[in-house]
Amino acid sequence: MGRKFISQKKQTKDELFDSLVKNAIDFLDSSLDDLEKRPKNSIVDFYTSIELFLKARLMAEHWTLIISKPETANIDSFRVGDFHSVFLEDAIRRLKGVLNECLEQSTIDNFKALGEHRNQIVHFAHSDYADFSATKAGVVVEQWASWHHLHALLTEKWKDIFGPYNKEFGRIHKQIMRQKEFIQARYNELKSKIDVEEKAGKKVIDCQHCEMHAAIVSKEHKWGDDYSCMVCGVSDTAVASTNEELECPKCHKSFEFFDKNLTACPHCEMPISTDLLIDLCEKKYIEGDDWWEEGQPHIAGCHNCQHERPSVFYIDGLWSCVACFDRGWQAIACPNCDEFVTGDMDTINYFACYKCEDEVRKRIREDGF
Ligand SMILES: [Zn+2]
Ligand SMILES: [Zn+2]
Ligand SMILES: [Zn+2]
Ligand SMILES: [Zn+2]
């Protein structure tokens, strides 16, 4: 935001990272507190929080990265909090250029749109900006969508960095999901428009984020449907489901297991952990796809959740991860490190897989590219 904030005493880098994250969490909290009476403040604070989290991610790599002109960086003035820090677009550019961390386009679009809305509120305070988005229900929907993107970054993509704050994220997640009645109101308002889409022949499915029957399918694939939700604004892919079953080791009855909300056997309540699912699948799914040959590995490491144990099995015609329940990626042996993994084929072939990318990036940097 280019604004200076001054703190009194010098902090270590770890302390600075910690206070940046805590600051970001504070802004999320005040955003939720303001929802009822000051929906505009709520948007502004929510956006500030996103920027702070992106800065924290950059800072985890190197402290100079959050300064608007790294060449003028000075560790002493940084430690007392006296610096101009980066804007959203710079942060996204640096994540990509320096860390090779590409955010999904839908995430970037969402954050930018929220930023524009924030600017309208901040800079045009006296304009009659009184459309739907300035009402509580509108703000809830906007936050809902942005939170989906932010939450995925903090708890999946960057979980190694933000893991220590997971409890806080869980608390906020619960609070945001509680805004159900406003989502329902938004749905009621839009229902006639959704009906029109459906009658015109569009496929409409339940949104996996707000759970409303408002997700308009834009493209169908073997692995699932791409959709945009009219209620919460999230664009995502609804992964194709499967009715495959496993046998419970305790009661020996079969249950449908490919469900991220499953925590116990539906018949005997025996807890079903990720490790147990992998154990059970190891016994049942002993082959890979058509490319697979006897003796080759048939359980892939998942690039999406990066679960420690290989967790991707060939189930019902698709490579399917039983740790994060993503499906439909290809699985191959990485030509660089030889690990059997899922991921984008081009990236693995021409660059690296998720397991060896850090090492490859380091090598490229040392070679001076
Ligand atoms: Zn939705
Ligand atoms: Zn059972
Ligand atoms: Zn996974
Ligand atoms: Zn590799």
Tab-separated table of C-alpha atoms and ligand atoms in Angstrom:
chain	number	residue	atom	x	y	z
A	1	MET	CA	0.000	0.000	0.000
A	2	GLY	CA	3.032	2.207	-0.016
A	3	ARG	CA	2.256	3.404	3.444
A	4	LYS	CA	4.800	3.531	6.213
A	5	PHE	CA	4.197	1.803	9.451
A	6	ILE	CA	6.471	2.464	12.331
A	7	SER	CA	7.096	0.096	15.161
A	8	GLN	CA	9.218	1.043	18.112
A	9	LYS	CA	11.851	-1.584	18.585
A	10	LYS	CA	13.978	-3.668	16.259
A	11	GLN	CA	12.615	-7.130	15.552
A	12	THR	CA	14.270	-10.304	14.368
A	13	LYS	CA	13.170	-11.606	10.962
A	14	ASP	CA	11.099	-14.351	12.573
A	15	GLU	CA	9.405	-11.836	14.828
A	16	LEU	CA	8.695	-9.622	11.837
A	17	PHE	CA	7.161	-12.504	9.913
A	18	ASP	CA	5.079	-13.415	12.934
A	19	SER	CA	3.822	-9.882	13.469
A	20	LEU	CA	3.019	-9.528	9.762
A	21	VAL	CA	0.877	-12.676	9.867
A	22	LYS	CA	-0.778	-11.689	13.140
A	23	ASN	CA	-1.502	-8.275	11.685
A	24	ALA	CA	-3.119	-9.953	8.658
A	25	ILE	CA	-5.254	-12.127	10.947
A	26	ASP	CA	-6.316	-9.027	12.919
A	27	PHE	CA	-7.531	-7.408	9.711
A	28	LEU	CA	-9.555	-10.515	8.862
A	29	ASP	CA	-11.140	-10.393	12.306
A	30	SER	CA	-12.023	-6.728	12.091
A	31	SER	CA	-13.401	-7.316	8.609
A	32	LEU	CA	-15.782	-9.917	10.010
A	33	ASP	CA	-16.681	-7.704	12.980
A	34	ASP	CA	-17.544	-4.830	10.638
A	35	LEU	CA	-19.746	-6.877	8.365
A	36	GLU	CA	-22.998	-5.915	10.065
A	37	LYS	CA	-22.650	-2.174	10.540
A	38	ARG	CA	-19.840	-1.097	8.255
A	39	PRO	CA	-19.800	-3.356	5.193
A	40	LYS	CA	-17.495	-0.949	3.327
A	41	ASN	CA	-14.854	-1.043	6.069
A	42	SER	CA	-15.220	-4.771	5.958
A	43	ILE	CA	-14.109	-4.865	2.291
A	44	VAL	CA	-11.173	-2.528	2.917
A	45	ASP	CA	-9.899	-4.586	5.844
A	46	PHE	CA	-10.334	-7.851	4.028
A	47	TYR	CA	-8.254	-6.564	1.145
A	48	THR	CA	-5.538	-5.261	3.472
A	49	SER	CA	-5.347	-8.692	4.991
A	50	ILE	CA	-4.793	-10.315	1.584
A	51	GLU	CA	-1.920	-7.935	0.848
A	52	LEU	CA	-0.333	-8.655	4.208
A	53	PHE	CA	-0.496	-12.408	3.644
A	54	LEU	CA	1.152	-12.064	0.229
A	55	LYS	CA	3.878	-9.954	1.814
A	56	ALA	CA	4.380	-12.531	4.518
A	57	ARG	CA	4.812	-15.178	1.828
A	58	LEU	CA	7.446	-13.043	0.083
A	59	MET	CA	9.100	-12.294	3.358
A	60	ALA	CA	9.397	-15.998	4.176
A	61	GLU	CA	11.655	-16.169	1.101
A	62	HIS	CA	13.662	-13.020	1.722
A	63	TRP	CA	12.955	-9.826	3.612
A	64	THR	CA	14.013	-7.501	0.765
A	65	LEU	CA	11.206	-8.851	-1.415
A	66	ILE	CA	8.502	-6.910	0.390
A	67	ILE	CA	10.201	-3.570	-0.125
A	68	SER	CA	8.973	-1.628	-3.131
A	69	LYS	CA	12.534	-0.982	-4.357
A	70	PRO	CA	14.720	-3.859	-3.153
A	71	GLU	CA	17.870	-2.065	-4.332
A	72	THR	CA	17.309	0.572	-1.648
A	73	ALA	CA	16.774	-2.065	1.014
A	74	ASN	CA	18.432	-1.489	4.330
A	75	ILE	CA	18.043	-4.105	7.039
A	76	ASP	CA	18.143	-1.586	9.876
A	77	SER	CA	15.323	0.597	8.645
A	78	PHE	CA	13.414	-2.561	7.733
A	79	ARG	CA	13.685	-3.892	11.259
A	80	VAL	CA	12.096	-0.806	12.749
A	81	GLY	CA	9.295	-1.032	10.223
A	82	ASP	CA	10.271	2.047	8.228
A	83	PHE	CA	9.891	1.092	4.588
A	84	HIS	CA	7.577	1.386	1.635
A	85	SER	CA	6.158	-2.006	0.970
A	86	VAL	CA	4.885	-3.604	-2.229
A	87	PHE	CA	1.459	-3.369	-3.827
A	88	LEU	CA	-0.628	-6.338	-4.808
A	89	GLU	CA	0.508	-6.448	-8.430
A	90	ASP	CA	4.181	-6.192	-7.515
A	91	ALA	CA	3.712	-8.943	-4.985
A	92	ILE	CA	2.127	-11.219	-7.593
A	93	ARG	CA	4.898	-10.419	-10.084
A	94	ARG	CA	7.605	-11.164	-7.540
A	95	LEU	CA	6.001	-14.385	-6.429
A	96	LYS	CA	6.131	-15.495	-10.036
A	97	GLY	CA	9.499	-14.049	-11.057
A	98	VAL	CA	11.560	-14.730	-7.966
A	99	LEU	CA	9.849	-17.682	-6.342
A	100	ASN	CA	8.324	-19.192	-9.477
A	101	GLU	CA	5.063	-19.326	-7.547
A	102	CYS	CA	2.259	-18.825	-10.027
A	103	LEU	CA	-1.052	-18.012	-8.453
A	104	GLU	CA	-4.025	-19.358	-10.346
A	105	GLN	CA	-5.500	-16.823	-12.739
A	106	SER	CA	-8.881	-17.030	-11.013
A	107	THR	CA	-7.185	-16.128	-7.709
A	108	ILE	CA	-5.365	-13.166	-9.244
A	109	ASP	CA	-8.571	-11.934	-10.897
A	110	ASN	CA	-10.470	-12.224	-7.665
A	111	PHE	CA	-7.880	-10.348	-5.586
A	112	LYS	CA	-7.613	-7.602	-8.215
A	113	ALA	CA	-11.372	-7.165	-8.379
A	114	LEU	CA	-11.511	-6.878	-4.610
A	115	GLY	CA	-8.669	-4.338	-4.779
A	116	GLU	CA	-10.585	-2.251	-7.298
A	117	HIS	CA	-13.645	-2.329	-5.141
A	118	ARG	CA	-11.499	-1.300	-2.186
A	119	ASN	CA	-10.079	1.642	-4.141
A	120	GLN	CA	-13.532	2.810	-5.110
A	121	ILE	CA	-14.538	2.785	-1.479
A	122	VAL	CA	-11.380	4.490	-0.241
A	123	HIS	CA	-10.978	7.137	-2.941
A	124	PHE	CA	-14.571	7.914	-3.766
A	125	ALA	CA	-15.975	8.038	-0.303
A	126	HIS	CA	-18.730	10.492	-1.258
A	127	SER	CA	-19.860	8.918	-4.498
A	128	ASP	CA	-23.181	7.165	-4.296
A	129	TYR	CA	-21.740	3.703	-4.535
A	130	ALA	CA	-24.904	2.034	-3.440
A	131	ASP	CA	-25.154	-1.074	-5.539
A	132	PHE	CA	-25.675	-4.536	-4.220
A	133	SER	CA	-22.013	-4.979	-3.260
A	134	ALA	CA	-22.310	-2.259	-0.644
A	135	THR	CA	-24.916	-4.248	1.269
A	136	LYS	CA	-24.091	-6.834	3.834
A	137	ALA	CA	-25.247	-9.776	1.739
A	138	GLY	CA	-23.159	-8.509	-1.182
A	139	VAL	CA	-20.074	-8.129	0.950
A	140	VAL	CA	-20.544	-11.594	2.387
A	141	VAL	CA	-20.622	-13.013	-1.117
A	142	GLU	CA	-17.509	-11.064	-2.110
A	143	GLN	CA	-15.636	-12.129	1.015
A	144	TRP	CA	-16.816	-15.676	0.577
A	145	ALA	CA	-15.224	-15.847	-2.854
A	146	SER	CA	-11.963	-14.150	-1.835
A	147	TRP	CA	-11.680	-16.236	1.289
A	148	HIS	CA	-11.935	-19.390	-0.810
A	149	HIS	CA	-8.830	-18.313	-2.745
A	150	LEU	CA	-6.921	-17.048	0.274
A	151	HIS	CA	-7.784	-20.103	2.361
A	152	ALA	CA	-6.505	-22.426	-0.390
A	153	LEU	CA	-3.193	-20.548	-0.473
A	154	LEU	CA	-2.717	-20.492	3.289
A	155	THR	CA	-3.760	-24.056	4.068
A	156	GLU	CA	-2.756	-25.924	0.903
A	157	LYS	CA	-0.247	-24.292	-1.422
A	158	TRP	CA	1.711	-22.504	1.332
A	159	LYS	CA	0.909	-24.831	4.203
A	160	ASP	CA	4.568	-25.322	5.102
A	161	ILE	CA	4.933	-21.599	5.696
A	162	PHE	CA	1.644	-20.758	7.373
A	163	GLY	CA	1.078	-24.110	9.129
A	164	PRO	CA	1.672	-22.685	12.634
A	165	TYR	CA	-1.362	-20.415	12.197
A	166	ASN	CA	-3.751	-23.156	11.067
A	167	LYS	CA	-5.860	-22.981	14.211
A	168	GLU	CA	-6.584	-19.309	13.569
A	169	PHE	CA	-7.445	-19.999	9.928
A	170	GLY	CA	-9.820	-22.764	11.029
A	171	ARG	CA	-11.552	-20.398	13.439
A	172	ILE	CA	-12.016	-17.743	10.742
A	173	HIS	CA	-13.128	-20.330	8.207
A	174	LYS	CA	-15.908	-21.461	10.534
A	175	GLN	CA	-17.033	-17.893	11.083
A	176	ILE	CA	-17.192	-17.158	7.364
A	177	MET	CA	-19.076	-20.365	6.607
A	178	ARG	CA	-21.661	-19.346	9.204
A	179	GLN	CA	-22.896	-16.522	6.972
A	180	LYS	CA	-25.179	-19.046	5.308
A	181	GLU	CA	-28.413	-17.053	5.564
A	182	PHE	CA	-26.987	-14.261	3.453
A	183	ILE	CA	-25.888	-16.679	0.825
A	184	GLN	CA	-29.429	-18.040	0.855
A	185	ALA	CA	-30.805	-14.510	0.397
A	186	ARG	CA	-28.454	-13.932	-2.515
A	187	TYR	CA	-29.596	-17.220	-4.015
A	188	ASN	CA	-33.272	-16.244	-3.699
A	189	GLU	CA	-32.561	-12.968	-5.457
A	190	LEU	CA	-30.834	-14.740	-8.335
A	191	LYS	CA	-33.047	-17.786	-8.595
A	192	SER	CA	-35.044	-16.551	-11.607
A	193	LYS	CA	-31.832	-15.760	-13.528
A	194	ILE	CA	-30.431	-19.218	-12.739
A	195	ASP	CA	-33.672	-20.783	-13.968
A	196	VAL	CA	-33.347	-18.886	-17.232
A	197	GLU	CA	-29.823	-20.278	-17.742
A	198	GLU	CA	-31.024	-23.780	-16.995
A	199	LYS	CA	-33.969	-23.499	-19.374
A	200	ALA	CA	-31.627	-22.237	-22.072
A	201	GLY	CA	-29.847	-25.608	-21.846
A	202	LYS	CA	-26.929	-24.763	-19.540
A	203	LYS	CA	-25.908	-27.420	-17.056
A	204	VAL	CA	-26.347	-26.134	-13.505
A	205	ILE	CA	-24.828	-28.003	-10.551
A	206	ASP	CA	-24.435	-27.466	-6.798
A	207	CYS	CA	-21.554	-25.118	-6.007
A	208	GLN	CA	-18.942	-26.804	-3.823
A	209	HIS	CA	-18.267	-23.562	-1.951
A	210	CYS	CA	-21.653	-22.042	-1.101
A	211	GLU	CA	-23.589	-25.265	-1.760
A	212	MET	CA	-26.277	-23.422	-3.708
A	213	HIS	CA	-27.665	-24.848	-6.934
A	214	ALA	CA	-26.128	-21.959	-8.845
A	215	ALA	CA	-22.943	-23.214	-10.473
A	216	ILE	CA	-23.183	-22.764	-14.241
A	217	VAL	CA	-21.022	-25.321	-16.042
A	218	SER	CA	-18.828	-23.767	-18.734
A	219	LYS	CA	-16.952	-26.875	-19.815
A	220	GLU	CA	-17.285	-30.610	-19.220
A	221	HIS	CA	-14.224	-32.851	-19.010
A	222	LYS	CA	-13.680	-36.519	-18.307
A	223	TRP	CA	-12.382	-35.511	-14.864
A	224	GLY	CA	-15.107	-33.049	-13.974
A	225	ASP	CA	-17.021	-29.870	-14.784
A	226	ASP	CA	-15.575	-26.342	-14.885
A	227	TYR	CA	-18.087	-23.939	-13.411
A	228	SER	CA	-18.743	-20.392	-12.268
A	229	CYS	CA	-21.110	-19.883	-9.377
A	230	MET	CA	-23.648	-17.089	-9.756
A	231	VAL	CA	-24.145	-16.804	-5.998
A	232	CYS	CA	-20.638	-16.733	-4.551
A	233	GLY	CA	-18.691	-15.872	-7.690
A	234	VAL	CA	-16.185	-18.704	-7.348
A	235	SER	CA	-14.919	-20.439	-10.490
A	236	ASP	CA	-13.724	-23.968	-9.908
A	237	THR	CA	-13.860	-27.533	-11.170
A	238	ALA	CA	-16.320	-30.011	-9.711
A	239	VAL	CA	-14.231	-33.183	-9.774
A	240	ALA	CA	-16.025	-36.225	-11.172
A	241	SER	CA	-17.221	-38.436	-8.360
A	242	THR	CA	-16.896	-42.192	-8.112
A	243	ASN	CA	-19.007	-44.745	-6.256
A	244	GLU	CA	-16.092	-47.113	-5.689
A	245	GLU	CA	-16.163	-48.857	-2.339
A	246	LEU	CA	-13.683	-50.258	0.181
A	247	GLU	CA	-14.243	-52.828	2.899
A	248	CYS	CA	-14.108	-51.554	6.471
A	249	PRO	CA	-11.365	-53.482	8.327
A	250	LYS	CA	-13.481	-53.592	11.484
A	251	CYS	CA	-17.064	-54.423	10.474
A	252	HIS	CA	-16.193	-55.755	6.993
A	253	LYS	CA	-19.044	-53.862	5.364
A	254	SER	CA	-18.406	-51.841	2.228
A	255	PHE	CA	-18.521	-48.062	2.167
A	256	GLU	CA	-18.045	-45.348	-0.444
A	257	PHE	CA	-14.722	-43.811	0.426
A	258	PHE	CA	-13.965	-41.129	-2.185
A	259	ASP	CA	-15.357	-38.268	-0.158
A	260	LYS	CA	-13.302	-35.589	1.561
A	261	ASN	CA	-15.867	-35.250	4.354
A	262	LEU	CA	-15.640	-38.893	5.342
A	263	THR	CA	-14.001	-39.359	8.749
A	264	ALA	CA	-15.407	-42.680	9.933
A	265	CYS	CA	-16.973	-45.881	8.660
A	266	PRO	CA	-20.694	-45.121	8.154
A	267	HIS	CA	-21.607	-48.554	9.576
A	268	CYS	CA	-19.450	-48.975	12.682
A	269	GLU	CA	-17.966	-45.481	13.247
A	270	MET	CA	-14.424	-46.777	13.032
A	271	PRO	CA	-12.249	-43.691	12.352
A	272	ILE	CA	-10.910	-43.562	8.773
A	273	SER	CA	-7.631	-41.643	8.552
A	274	THR	CA	-5.766	-40.753	5.373
A	275	ASP	CA	-3.133	-43.340	6.259
A	276	LEU	CA	-5.761	-46.038	6.642
A	277	LEU	CA	-7.327	-45.096	3.292
A	278	ILE	CA	-3.926	-45.378	1.630
A	279	ASP	CA	-3.361	-48.774	3.296
A	280	LEU	CA	-6.738	-50.039	2.084
A	281	CYS	CA	-6.244	-48.676	-1.431
A	282	GLU	CA	-2.787	-50.226	-1.594
A	283	LYS	CA	-4.433	-53.623	-1.292
A	284	LYS	CA	-7.254	-52.941	-3.716
A	285	TYR	CA	-5.731	-50.810	-6.488
A	286	ILE	CA	-2.655	-52.670	-7.611
A	287	GLU	CA	-2.369	-51.426	-11.187
A	288	GLY	CA	-1.804	-48.156	-12.974
A	289	ASP	CA	-3.363	-46.828	-16.169
A	290	ASP	CA	-2.924	-48.115	-19.744
A	291	TRP	CA	0.665	-46.816	-19.809
A	292	TRP	CA	1.559	-48.789	-16.746
A	293	GLU	CA	3.653	-51.929	-16.972
A	294	GLU	CA	4.096	-54.762	-14.519
A	295	GLY	CA	6.844	-53.915	-12.028
A	296	GLN	CA	6.503	-50.144	-12.446
A	297	PRO	CA	5.283	-48.033	-9.511
A	298	HIS	CA	1.487	-47.618	-9.505
A	299	ILE	CA	0.999	-45.199	-6.598
A	300	ALA	CA	1.942	-41.602	-7.398
A	301	GLY	CA	2.976	-38.708	-5.196
A	302	CYS	CA	0.329	-35.944	-5.280
A	303	HIS	CA	1.529	-32.546	-6.496
A	304	ASN	CA	-1.668	-30.941	-5.293
A	305	CYS	CA	-1.559	-31.751	-1.566
A	306	GLN	CA	2.010	-33.077	-1.486
A	307	HIS	CA	1.024	-35.654	1.086
A	308	GLU	CA	4.154	-37.340	2.483
A	309	ARG	CA	3.151	-40.849	1.416
A	310	PRO	CA	2.302	-41.468	-2.237
A	311	SER	CA	-1.484	-41.146	-2.207
A	312	VAL	CA	-2.664	-41.216	-5.839
A	313	PHE	CA	-4.207	-44.449	-7.133
A	314	TYR	CA	-5.724	-45.319	-10.473
A	315	ILE	CA	-9.375	-45.565	-9.427
A	316	ASP	CA	-12.341	-45.930	-11.744
A	317	GLY	CA	-10.461	-44.686	-14.801
A	318	LEU	CA	-8.743	-41.661	-13.277
A	319	TRP	CA	-5.668	-41.028	-11.138
A	320	SER	CA	-7.236	-40.097	-7.798
A	321	CYS	CA	-5.629	-38.791	-4.614
A	322	VAL	CA	-7.107	-40.221	-1.419
A	323	ALA	CA	-5.452	-37.488	0.683
A	324	CYS	CA	-6.922	-34.383	-1.019
A	325	PHE	CA	-9.534	-36.052	-3.296
A	326	ASP	CA	-8.344	-34.324	-6.428
A	327	ARG	CA	-8.646	-36.404	-9.577
A	328	GLY	CA	-7.848	-36.453	-13.252
A	329	TRP	CA	-4.171	-35.440	-13.433
A	330	GLN	CA	-1.663	-37.535	-15.328
A	331	ALA	CA	0.929	-39.523	-13.404
A	332	ILE	CA	4.454	-40.120	-14.749
A	333	ALA	CA	7.979	-40.832	-13.608
A	334	CYS	CA	9.782	-37.456	-13.501
A	335	PRO	CA	12.615	-37.470	-16.096
A	336	ASN	CA	14.732	-35.418	-13.708
A	337	CYS	CA	14.432	-37.189	-10.337
A	338	ASP	CA	12.638	-40.378	-11.396
A	339	GLU	CA	9.916	-40.041	-8.744
A	340	PHE	CA	6.448	-41.250	-9.800
A	341	VAL	CA	4.247	-38.171	-9.436
A	342	THR	CA	1.178	-36.327	-10.682
A	343	GLY	CA	1.255	-32.840	-12.167
A	344	ASP	CA	1.166	-30.844	-15.344
A	345	MET	CA	2.951	-32.970	-17.958
A	346	ASP	CA	4.682	-30.069	-19.710
A	347	THR	CA	6.028	-28.650	-16.461
A	348	ILE	CA	7.397	-32.016	-15.399
A	349	ASN	CA	8.949	-32.738	-18.790
A	350	TYR	CA	10.510	-29.340	-19.417
A	351	PHE	CA	11.170	-28.134	-15.893
A	352	ALA	CA	10.705	-30.343	-12.864
A	353	CYS	CA	8.174	-32.144	-10.726
A	354	TYR	CA	6.997	-30.886	-7.324
A	355	LYS	CA	9.568	-33.032	-5.574
A	356	CYS	CA	12.658	-31.804	-7.406
A	357	GLU	CA	11.614	-28.262	-8.407
A	358	ASP	CA	13.414	-26.548	-5.513
A	359	GLU	CA	16.656	-28.237	-6.392
A	360	VAL	CA	16.229	-27.496	-10.125
A	361	ARG	CA	15.422	-23.836	-9.430
A	362	LYS	CA	18.499	-23.534	-7.240
A	363	ARG	CA	20.639	-25.057	-9.966
A	364	ILE	CA	19.237	-22.624	-12.542
A	365	ARG	CA	19.938	-19.673	-10.254
A	366	GLU	CA	23.478	-20.785	-9.545
A	367	ASP	CA	24.109	-21.155	-13.256
A	368	GLY	CA	23.233	-17.485	-13.494
A	369	PHE	CA	20.101	-17.620	-15.610
B	1	ZN	ZN	-21.159	-20.763	-4.934
B	2	ZN	ZN	-17.035	-50.360	9.708
B	3	ZN	ZN	-3.512	-35.002	-3.038
B	4	ZN	ZN	11.287	-34.655	-10.241
